[in-house]
């Protein structure tokens, strides 16, 4: 006997395939999917709809109160946009420019989740990465499109780590800016900067990393679908170990 959950899931897929779903119902269903354990399931369902129909409600979850929802939205946005860019690069560029605009002071907003989403999208699609990685690096440059707000810097540094792990050559230019973030007053920024310093082989930051070995401030990092609790010193050790390779 088919369970109610399976029947509801099948009904939703039929509605999506037929294009017969309201914006409110779609947003409610996206939230339900984002709350699940596996964001790839969210992508599997939402890929049945045109990406342009999905992305507007999906991006609204980048600043949801629930951190699991936020991070699953980041992951799902990367998968959907990577898939879209393979078929319609210009439409994908429109959404990348929207994320960039949200980080612009003239937008009137704050841009919550935008750096993380940009980085995840670039990690998922080489073409978009080659095009937009220089813009992303400029968010770290005090003379570029510098992101001053420390809480947003967390997203930029997370994105730098994401890209340094997946496409290091494209963000190698960020290496010269990392030292400034190792002295940040924000533990999340310091910790992620320490990780990035190792990934990008910034040997000039060796002494600054060693200075963080006594830093017991904690931070919670989302990567590869899970949350991990670190101390800044743990990521400084990781950075130093990477420099030693």
PDB file of C-alpha atoms in Angstrom:
ATOM      1  CA  UNK A   1       0.000   0.000   0.000  1.00  0.00           C
ATOM      2  CA  UNK A   2       1.382   3.411  -0.956  1.00  0.00           C
ATOM      3  CA  UNK A   3       2.076   5.673   2.031  1.00  0.00           C
ATOM      4  CA  UNK A   4       0.485   9.167   2.284  1.00  0.00           C
ATOM      5  CA  UNK A   5       3.965  10.731   2.070  1.00  0.00           C
ATOM      6  CA  UNK A   6       4.682   8.929  -1.199  1.00  0.00           C
ATOM      7  CA  UNK A   7       1.279   9.858  -2.596  1.00  0.00           C
ATOM      8  CA  UNK A   8       1.812  13.521  -1.668  1.00  0.00           C
ATOM      9  CA  UNK A   9       5.276  13.457  -3.175  1.00  0.00           C
ATOM     10  CA  UNK A  10       3.956  11.961  -6.415  1.00  0.00           C
ATOM     11  CA  UNK A  11       1.128  14.507  -6.532  1.00  0.00           C
ATOM     12  CA  UNK A  12       3.607  17.348  -6.103  1.00  0.00           C
ATOM     13  CA  UNK A  13       5.808  16.016  -8.898  1.00  0.00           C
ATOM     14  CA  UNK A  14       2.771  15.749 -11.174  1.00  0.00           C
ATOM     15  CA  UNK A  15       1.783  19.330 -10.352  1.00  0.00           C
ATOM     16  CA  UNK A  16       5.307  20.561 -11.015  1.00  0.00           C
ATOM     17  CA  UNK A  17       5.571  18.678 -14.296  1.00  0.00           C
ATOM     18  CA  UNK A  18       2.257  20.171 -15.419  1.00  0.00           C
ATOM     19  CA  UNK A  19       3.321  23.635 -14.249  1.00  0.00           C
ATOM     20  CA  UNK A  20       0.185  23.744 -12.081  1.00  0.00           C
ATOM     21  CA  UNK A  21       1.518  24.940  -8.735  1.00  0.00           C
ATOM     22  CA  UNK A  22       1.046  28.226  -6.909  1.00  0.00           C
ATOM     23  CA  UNK A  23       3.934  30.317  -5.656  1.00  0.00           C
ATOM     24  CA  UNK A  24       2.827  29.826  -2.059  1.00  0.00           C
ATOM     25  CA  UNK A  25       2.570  26.042  -2.408  1.00  0.00           C
ATOM     26  CA  UNK A  26       5.959  25.925  -4.131  1.00  0.00           C
ATOM     27  CA  UNK A  27       7.616  27.921  -1.366  1.00  0.00           C
ATOM     28  CA  UNK A  28       6.037  25.706   1.303  1.00  0.00           C
ATOM     29  CA  UNK A  29       7.247  22.592  -0.506  1.00  0.00           C
ATOM     30  CA  UNK A  30      10.760  24.003  -0.944  1.00  0.00           C
ATOM     31  CA  UNK A  31      10.924  24.672   2.801  1.00  0.00           C
ATOM     32  CA  UNK A  32       9.807  21.102   3.500  1.00  0.00           C
ATOM     33  CA  UNK A  33      12.510  19.775   1.181  1.00  0.00           C
ATOM     34  CA  UNK A  34      15.210  22.018   2.652  1.00  0.00           C
ATOM     35  CA  UNK A  35      14.413  20.748   6.136  1.00  0.00           C
ATOM     36  CA  UNK A  36      15.145  17.174   5.036  1.00  0.00           C
ATOM     37  CA  UNK A  37      18.509  15.516   5.598  1.00  0.00           C
ATOM     38  CA  UNK A  38      19.694  15.416   1.987  1.00  0.00           C
ATOM     39  CA  UNK A  39      19.711  18.611  -0.134  1.00  0.00           C
ATOM     40  CA  UNK A  40      20.248  16.548  -3.294  1.00  0.00           C
ATOM     41  CA  UNK A  41      16.694  15.284  -2.833  1.00  0.00           C
ATOM     42  CA  UNK A  42      15.560  18.900  -2.912  1.00  0.00           C
ATOM     43  CA  UNK A  43      17.417  19.336  -6.194  1.00  0.00           C
ATOM     44  CA  UNK A  44      15.888  16.149  -7.588  1.00  0.00           C
ATOM     45  CA  UNK A  45      12.386  17.466  -6.992  1.00  0.00           C
ATOM     46  CA  UNK A  46      12.990  21.070  -8.006  1.00  0.00           C
ATOM     47  CA  UNK A  47      14.816  20.143 -11.203  1.00  0.00           C
ATOM     48  CA  UNK A  48      11.384  19.172 -12.569  1.00  0.00           C
ATOM     49  CA  UNK A  49      10.524  22.872 -12.712  1.00  0.00           C
ATOM     50  CA  UNK A  50      12.135  25.633 -14.805  1.00  0.00           C
ATOM     51  CA  UNK A  51      15.081  27.002 -12.831  1.00  0.00           C
ATOM     52  CA  UNK A  52      13.799  30.547 -13.158  1.00  0.00           C
ATOM     53  CA  UNK A  53      10.589  29.527 -11.399  1.00  0.00           C
ATOM     54  CA  UNK A  54      12.469  27.846  -8.569  1.00  0.00           C
ATOM     55  CA  UNK A  55      15.317  30.247  -7.896  1.00  0.00           C
ATOM     56  CA  UNK A  56      13.314  33.226  -6.650  1.00  0.00           C
ATOM     57  CA  UNK A  57      11.687  31.379  -3.738  1.00  0.00           C
ATOM     58  CA  UNK A  58      14.829  29.323  -3.146  1.00  0.00           C
ATOM     59  CA  UNK A  59      17.066  32.378  -2.757  1.00  0.00           C
ATOM     60  CA  UNK A  60      14.680  33.803  -0.165  1.00  0.00           C
ATOM     61  CA  UNK A  61      15.719  30.939   2.128  1.00  0.00           C
ATOM     62  CA  UNK A  62      19.352  32.129   2.163  1.00  0.00           C
ATOM     63  CA  UNK A  63      18.436  34.283   5.154  1.00  0.00           C
ATOM     64  CA  UNK A  64      16.033  31.930   6.914  1.00  0.00           C
ATOM     65  CA  UNK A  65      16.199  31.655  10.712  1.00  0.00           C
ATOM     66  CA  UNK A  66      17.009  27.934  10.567  1.00  0.00           C
ATOM     67  CA  UNK A  67      20.701  27.401   9.708  1.00  0.00           C
ATOM     68  CA  UNK A  68      20.016  23.983   8.155  1.00  0.00           C
ATOM     69  CA  UNK A  69      17.509  25.587   5.782  1.00  0.00           C
ATOM     70  CA  UNK A  70      20.007  28.305   4.888  1.00  0.00           C
ATOM     71  CA  UNK A  71      22.835  25.903   4.108  1.00  0.00           C
ATOM     72  CA  UNK A  72      20.656  23.464   2.214  1.00  0.00           C
ATOM     73  CA  UNK A  73      19.446  26.438   0.167  1.00  0.00           C
ATOM     74  CA  UNK A  74      23.081  27.236  -0.646  1.00  0.00           C
ATOM     75  CA  UNK A  75      23.767  23.653  -1.731  1.00  0.00           C
ATOM     76  CA  UNK A  76      20.574  23.384  -3.768  1.00  0.00           C
ATOM     77  CA  UNK A  77      21.159  26.745  -5.458  1.00  0.00           C
ATOM     78  CA  UNK A  78      24.592  25.535  -6.567  1.00  0.00           C
ATOM     79  CA  UNK A  79      23.166  22.352  -8.083  1.00  0.00           C
ATOM     80  CA  UNK A  80      20.282  24.102  -9.825  1.00  0.00           C
ATOM     81  CA  UNK A  81      22.384  26.939 -11.182  1.00  0.00           C
ATOM     82  CA  UNK A  82      25.104  24.575 -12.363  1.00  0.00           C
ATOM     83  CA  UNK A  83      22.464  22.595 -14.223  1.00  0.00           C
ATOM     84  CA  UNK A  84      20.921  25.768 -15.661  1.00  0.00           C
ATOM     85  CA  UNK A  85      24.274  27.134 -16.826  1.00  0.00           C
ATOM     86  CA  UNK A  86      24.857  24.001 -18.895  1.00  0.00           C
ATOM     87  CA  UNK A  87      21.691  24.787 -20.864  1.00  0.00           C
ATOM     88  CA  UNK A  88      21.249  28.551 -20.597  1.00  0.00           C
ATOM     89  CA  UNK A  89      24.354  30.402 -19.466  1.00  0.00           C
ATOM     90  CA  UNK A  90      22.824  33.845 -19.810  1.00  0.00           C
ATOM     91  CA  UNK A  91      19.954  33.021 -17.453  1.00  0.00           C
ATOM     92  CA  UNK A  92      22.483  31.723 -14.937  1.00  0.00           C
ATOM     93  CA  UNK A  93      24.412  34.982 -15.255  1.00  0.00           C
ATOM     94  CA  UNK A  94      21.243  36.898 -14.393  1.00  0.00           C
ATOM     95  CA  UNK A  95      21.039  35.125 -11.040  1.00  0.00           C
ATOM     96  CA  UNK A  96      24.753  35.584 -10.375  1.00  0.00           C
ATOM     97  CA  UNK A  97      24.368  39.294 -11.034  1.00  0.00           C
ATOM     98  CA  UNK A  98      21.409  39.346  -8.668  1.00  0.00           C
ATOM     99  CA  UNK A  99      23.565  37.888  -5.899  1.00  0.00           C
ATOM    100  CA  UNK A 100      26.319  40.378  -6.692  1.00  0.00           C
ATOM    101  CA  UNK A 101      23.851  43.266  -6.569  1.00  0.00           C
ATOM    102  CA  UNK A 102      22.661  42.198  -3.115  1.00  0.00           C
ATOM    103  CA  UNK A 103      26.221  42.785  -1.862  1.00  0.00           C
ATOM    104  CA  UNK A 104      26.296  46.272  -3.346  1.00  0.00           C
ATOM    105  CA  UNK A 105      25.633  49.101  -0.875  1.00  0.00           C
ATOM    106  CA  UNK A 106      23.312  50.693  -3.423  1.00  0.00           C
ATOM    107  CA  UNK A 107      21.001  47.657  -3.247  1.00  0.00           C
ATOM    108  CA  UNK A 108      19.732  48.774   0.156  1.00  0.00           C
ATOM    109  CA  UNK A 109      20.045  45.207   1.456  1.00  0.00           C
ATOM    110  CA  UNK A 110      22.713  43.238   3.293  1.00  0.00           C
ATOM    111  CA  UNK A 111      23.239  40.277   0.989  1.00  0.00           C
ATOM    112  CA  UNK A 112      22.830  37.507   3.544  1.00  0.00           C
ATOM    113  CA  UNK A 113      23.910  34.184   2.042  1.00  0.00           C
ATOM    114  CA  UNK A 114      24.999  35.734  -1.245  1.00  0.00           C
ATOM    115  CA  UNK A 115      28.761  35.014  -0.929  1.00  0.00           C
ATOM    116  CA  UNK A 116      28.097  31.408   0.069  1.00  0.00           C
ATOM    117  CA  UNK A 117      25.635  30.893  -2.787  1.00  0.00           C
ATOM    118  CA  UNK A 118      27.982  32.482  -5.326  1.00  0.00           C
ATOM    119  CA  UNK A 119      30.842  30.255  -4.212  1.00  0.00           C
ATOM    120  CA  UNK A 120      28.719  27.105  -4.271  1.00  0.00           C
ATOM    121  CA  UNK A 121      27.460  27.912  -7.760  1.00  0.00           C
ATOM    122  CA  UNK A 122      31.022  28.462  -8.984  1.00  0.00           C
ATOM    123  CA  UNK A 123      32.137  25.228  -7.343  1.00  0.00           C
ATOM    124  CA  UNK A 124      29.400  23.462  -9.308  1.00  0.00           C
ATOM    125  CA  UNK A 125      30.089  25.065 -12.697  1.00  0.00           C
ATOM    126  CA  UNK A 126      33.523  25.689 -14.217  1.00  0.00           C
ATOM    127  CA  UNK A 127      32.334  28.242 -16.766  1.00  0.00           C
ATOM    128  CA  UNK A 128      30.648  30.467 -14.195  1.00  0.00           C
ATOM    129  CA  UNK A 129      33.679  30.057 -11.924  1.00  0.00           C
ATOM    130  CA  UNK A 130      36.077  31.335 -14.584  1.00  0.00           C
ATOM    131  CA  UNK A 131      33.813  34.298 -15.223  1.00  0.00           C
ATOM    132  CA  UNK A 132      32.972  35.343 -11.675  1.00  0.00           C
ATOM    133  CA  UNK A 133      35.887  34.205  -9.505  1.00  0.00           C
ATOM    134  CA  UNK A 134      37.711  37.542 -10.019  1.00  0.00           C
ATOM    135  CA  UNK A 135      34.620  39.350  -8.733  1.00  0.00           C
ATOM    136  CA  UNK A 136      34.539  37.084  -5.708  1.00  0.00           C
ATOM    137  CA  UNK A 137      38.212  37.708  -4.955  1.00  0.00           C
ATOM    138  CA  UNK A 138      37.526  41.461  -5.131  1.00  0.00           C
ATOM    139  CA  UNK A 139      35.277  41.141  -2.055  1.00  0.00           C
ATOM    140  CA  UNK A 140      38.454  40.449  -0.043  1.00  0.00           C
ATOM    141  CA  UNK A 141      40.436  43.318  -1.530  1.00  0.00           C
ATOM    142  CA  UNK A 142      40.416  46.508   0.591  1.00  0.00           C
ATOM    143  CA  UNK A 143      40.827  48.479  -2.639  1.00  0.00           C
ATOM    144  CA  UNK A 144      38.253  46.437  -4.545  1.00  0.00           C
ATOM    145  CA  UNK A 145      34.623  45.576  -3.788  1.00  0.00           C
ATOM    146  CA  UNK A 146      35.572  45.049  -0.164  1.00  0.00           C
ATOM    147  CA  UNK A 147      32.931  43.570   2.143  1.00  0.00           C
ATOM    148  CA  UNK A 148      33.339  45.472   5.404  1.00  0.00           C
ATOM    149  CA  UNK A 149      30.637  43.902   7.574  1.00  0.00           C
ATOM    150  CA  UNK A 150      32.236  41.099   9.602  1.00  0.00           C
ATOM    151  CA  UNK A 151      29.134  38.903   9.600  1.00  0.00           C
ATOM    152  CA  UNK A 152      29.150  39.018   5.787  1.00  0.00           C
ATOM    153  CA  UNK A 153      32.892  38.399   5.788  1.00  0.00           C
ATOM    154  CA  UNK A 154      32.103  35.018   7.308  1.00  0.00           C
ATOM    155  CA  UNK A 155      30.288  34.123   4.097  1.00  0.00           C
ATOM    156  CA  UNK A 156      33.093  35.457   1.920  1.00  0.00           C
ATOM    157  CA  UNK A 157      35.717  33.434   3.819  1.00  0.00           C
ATOM    158  CA  UNK A 158      33.537  30.314   3.721  1.00  0.00           C
ATOM    159  CA  UNK A 159      33.216  30.822  -0.027  1.00  0.00           C
ATOM    160  CA  UNK A 160      36.960  31.264  -0.342  1.00  0.00           C
ATOM    161  CA  UNK A 161      37.546  27.945   1.434  1.00  0.00           C
ATOM    162  CA  UNK A 162      34.931  26.276  -0.792  1.00  0.00           C
ATOM    163  CA  UNK A 163      36.635  27.542  -3.943  1.00  0.00           C
ATOM    164  CA  UNK A 164      40.159  26.983  -2.635  1.00  0.00           C
ATOM    165  CA  UNK A 165      39.223  23.327  -2.208  1.00  0.00           C
ATOM    166  CA  UNK A 166      37.465  22.954  -5.565  1.00  0.00           C
ATOM    167  CA  UNK A 167      39.073  25.496  -7.931  1.00  0.00           C
ATOM    168  CA  UNK A 168      42.207  26.842  -6.209  1.00  0.00           C
ATOM    169  CA  UNK A 169      43.807  28.308  -9.332  1.00  0.00           C
ATOM    170  CA  UNK A 170      40.856  30.658  -9.833  1.00  0.00           C
ATOM    171  CA  UNK A 171      41.111  32.201  -6.355  1.00  0.00           C
ATOM    172  CA  UNK A 172      44.895  32.178  -6.019  1.00  0.00           C
ATOM    173  CA  UNK A 173      44.811  35.978  -6.201  1.00  0.00           C
ATOM    174  CA  UNK A 174      43.081  36.056  -2.808  1.00  0.00           C
ATOM    175  CA  UNK A 175      46.248  34.812  -1.098  1.00  0.00           C
ATOM    176  CA  UNK A 176      47.641  38.311  -0.600  1.00  0.00           C
ATOM    177  CA  UNK A 177      44.571  39.404   1.387  1.00  0.00           C
ATOM    178  CA  UNK A 178      44.237  36.497   3.808  1.00  0.00           C
ATOM    179  CA  UNK A 179      46.702  37.815   6.403  1.00  0.00           C
ATOM    180  CA  UNK A 180      44.360  40.670   7.325  1.00  0.00           C
ATOM    181  CA  UNK A 181      41.559  38.245   8.211  1.00  0.00           C
ATOM    182  CA  UNK A 182      43.768  36.156  10.481  1.00  0.00           C
ATOM    183  CA  UNK A 183      43.672  39.108  12.891  1.00  0.00           C
ATOM    184  CA  UNK A 184      39.899  39.624  12.699  1.00  0.00           C
ATOM    185  CA  UNK A 185      37.940  40.174  15.907  1.00  0.00           C
ATOM    186  CA  UNK A 186      35.451  37.559  14.667  1.00  0.00           C
ATOM    187  CA  UNK A 187      36.343  33.937  15.461  1.00  0.00           C
ATOM    188  CA  UNK A 188      34.537  32.532  12.415  1.00  0.00           C
ATOM    189  CA  UNK A 189      36.473  34.833  10.112  1.00  0.00           C
ATOM    190  CA  UNK A 190      39.797  34.006  11.818  1.00  0.00           C
ATOM    191  CA  UNK A 191      39.191  30.279  11.653  1.00  0.00           C
ATOM    192  CA  UNK A 192      38.079  30.179   8.025  1.00  0.00           C
ATOM    193  CA  UNK A 193      40.951  32.474   7.055  1.00  0.00           C
ATOM    194  CA  UNK A 194      43.388  30.053   8.724  1.00  0.00           C
ATOM    195  CA  UNK A 195      41.994  27.182   6.674  1.00  0.00           C
ATOM    196  CA  UNK A 196      42.117  29.231   3.475  1.00  0.00           C
ATOM    197  CA  UNK A 197      45.709  30.299   4.242  1.00  0.00           C
ATOM    198  CA  UNK A 198      46.759  26.667   4.173  1.00  0.00           C
ATOM    199  CA  UNK A 199      44.687  25.704   1.149  1.00  0.00           C
ATOM    200  CA  UNK A 200      46.155  28.562  -0.892  1.00  0.00           C
ATOM    201  CA  UNK A 201      49.685  27.870   0.335  1.00  0.00           C
ATOM    202  CA  UNK A 202      50.285  31.328   1.786  1.00  0.00           C
ATOM    203  CA  UNK A 203      53.628  30.564   3.451  1.00  0.00           C
ATOM    204  CA  UNK A 204      54.031  34.238   4.316  1.00  0.00           C
ATOM    205  CA  UNK A 205      51.262  33.718   6.894  1.00  0.00           C
ATOM    206  CA  UNK A 206      53.095  30.922   8.730  1.00  0.00           C
ATOM    207  CA  UNK A 207      53.860  33.035  11.813  1.00  0.00           C
ATOM    208  CA  UNK A 208      50.317  34.429  11.945  1.00  0.00           C
ATOM    209  CA  UNK A 209      48.924  30.909  11.871  1.00  0.00           C
ATOM    210  CA  UNK A 210      51.238  29.855  14.686  1.00  0.00           C
ATOM    211  CA  UNK A 211      49.975  32.834  16.701  1.00  0.00           C
ATOM    212  CA  UNK A 212      46.475  31.335  16.503  1.00  0.00           C
ATOM    213  CA  UNK A 213      47.480  28.010  18.048  1.00  0.00           C
ATOM    214  CA  UNK A 214      46.325  29.249  21.442  1.00  0.00           C
ATOM    215  CA  UNK A 215      43.004  30.593  20.136  1.00  0.00           C
ATOM    216  CA  UNK A 216      40.261  28.468  21.706  1.00  0.00           C
ATOM    217  CA  UNK A 217      37.327  30.455  20.332  1.00  0.00           C
ATOM    218  CA  UNK A 218      34.827  28.094  18.729  1.00  0.00           C
ATOM    219  CA  UNK A 219      33.028  28.171  15.397  1.00  0.00           C
ATOM    220  CA  UNK A 220      30.539  25.920  13.638  1.00  0.00           C
ATOM    221  CA  UNK A 221      31.242  25.198   9.984  1.00  0.00           C
ATOM    222  CA  UNK A 222      29.002  23.605   7.370  1.00  0.00           C
ATOM    223  CA  UNK A 223      30.803  21.517   4.759  1.00  0.00           C
ATOM    224  CA  UNK A 224      29.949  18.440   2.700  1.00  0.00           C
ATOM    225  CA  UNK A 225      26.440  18.312   4.084  1.00  0.00           C
ATOM    226  CA  UNK A 226      27.328  18.357   7.793  1.00  0.00           C
ATOM    227  CA  UNK A 227      28.074  20.810  10.580  1.00  0.00           C
ATOM    228  CA  UNK A 228      31.413  20.498  12.361  1.00  0.00           C
ATOM    229  CA  UNK A 229      32.445  22.290  15.546  1.00  0.00           C
ATOM    230  CA  UNK A 230      36.002  23.656  15.485  1.00  0.00           C
ATOM    231  CA  UNK A 231      38.183  25.888  17.566  1.00  0.00           C
ATOM    232  CA  UNK A 232      40.187  28.540  15.750  1.00  0.00           C
ATOM    233  CA  UNK A 233      43.334  26.704  16.819  1.00  0.00           C
ATOM    234  CA  UNK A 234      42.059  23.522  15.125  1.00  0.00           C
ATOM    235  CA  UNK A 235      41.824  25.335  11.804  1.00  0.00           C
ATOM    236  CA  UNK A 236      45.180  27.037  12.401  1.00  0.00           C
ATOM    237  CA  UNK A 237      46.673  23.559  12.840  1.00  0.00           C
ATOM    238  CA  UNK A 238      44.925  22.461   9.645  1.00  0.00           C
ATOM    239  CA  UNK A 239      46.338  25.474   7.830  1.00  0.00           C
ATOM    240  CA  UNK A 240      49.855  24.816   9.085  1.00  0.00           C
ATOM    241  CA  UNK A 241      49.589  21.145   8.134  1.00  0.00           C
ATOM    242  CA  UNK A 242      48.581  22.157   4.601  1.00  0.00           C
ATOM    243  CA  UNK A 243      51.537  24.533   4.394  1.00  0.00           C
ATOM    244  CA  UNK A 244      53.807  21.675   5.378  1.00  0.00           C
ATOM    245  CA  UNK A 245      52.667  19.448   2.516  1.00  0.00           C
TER     246      UNK A 245
END
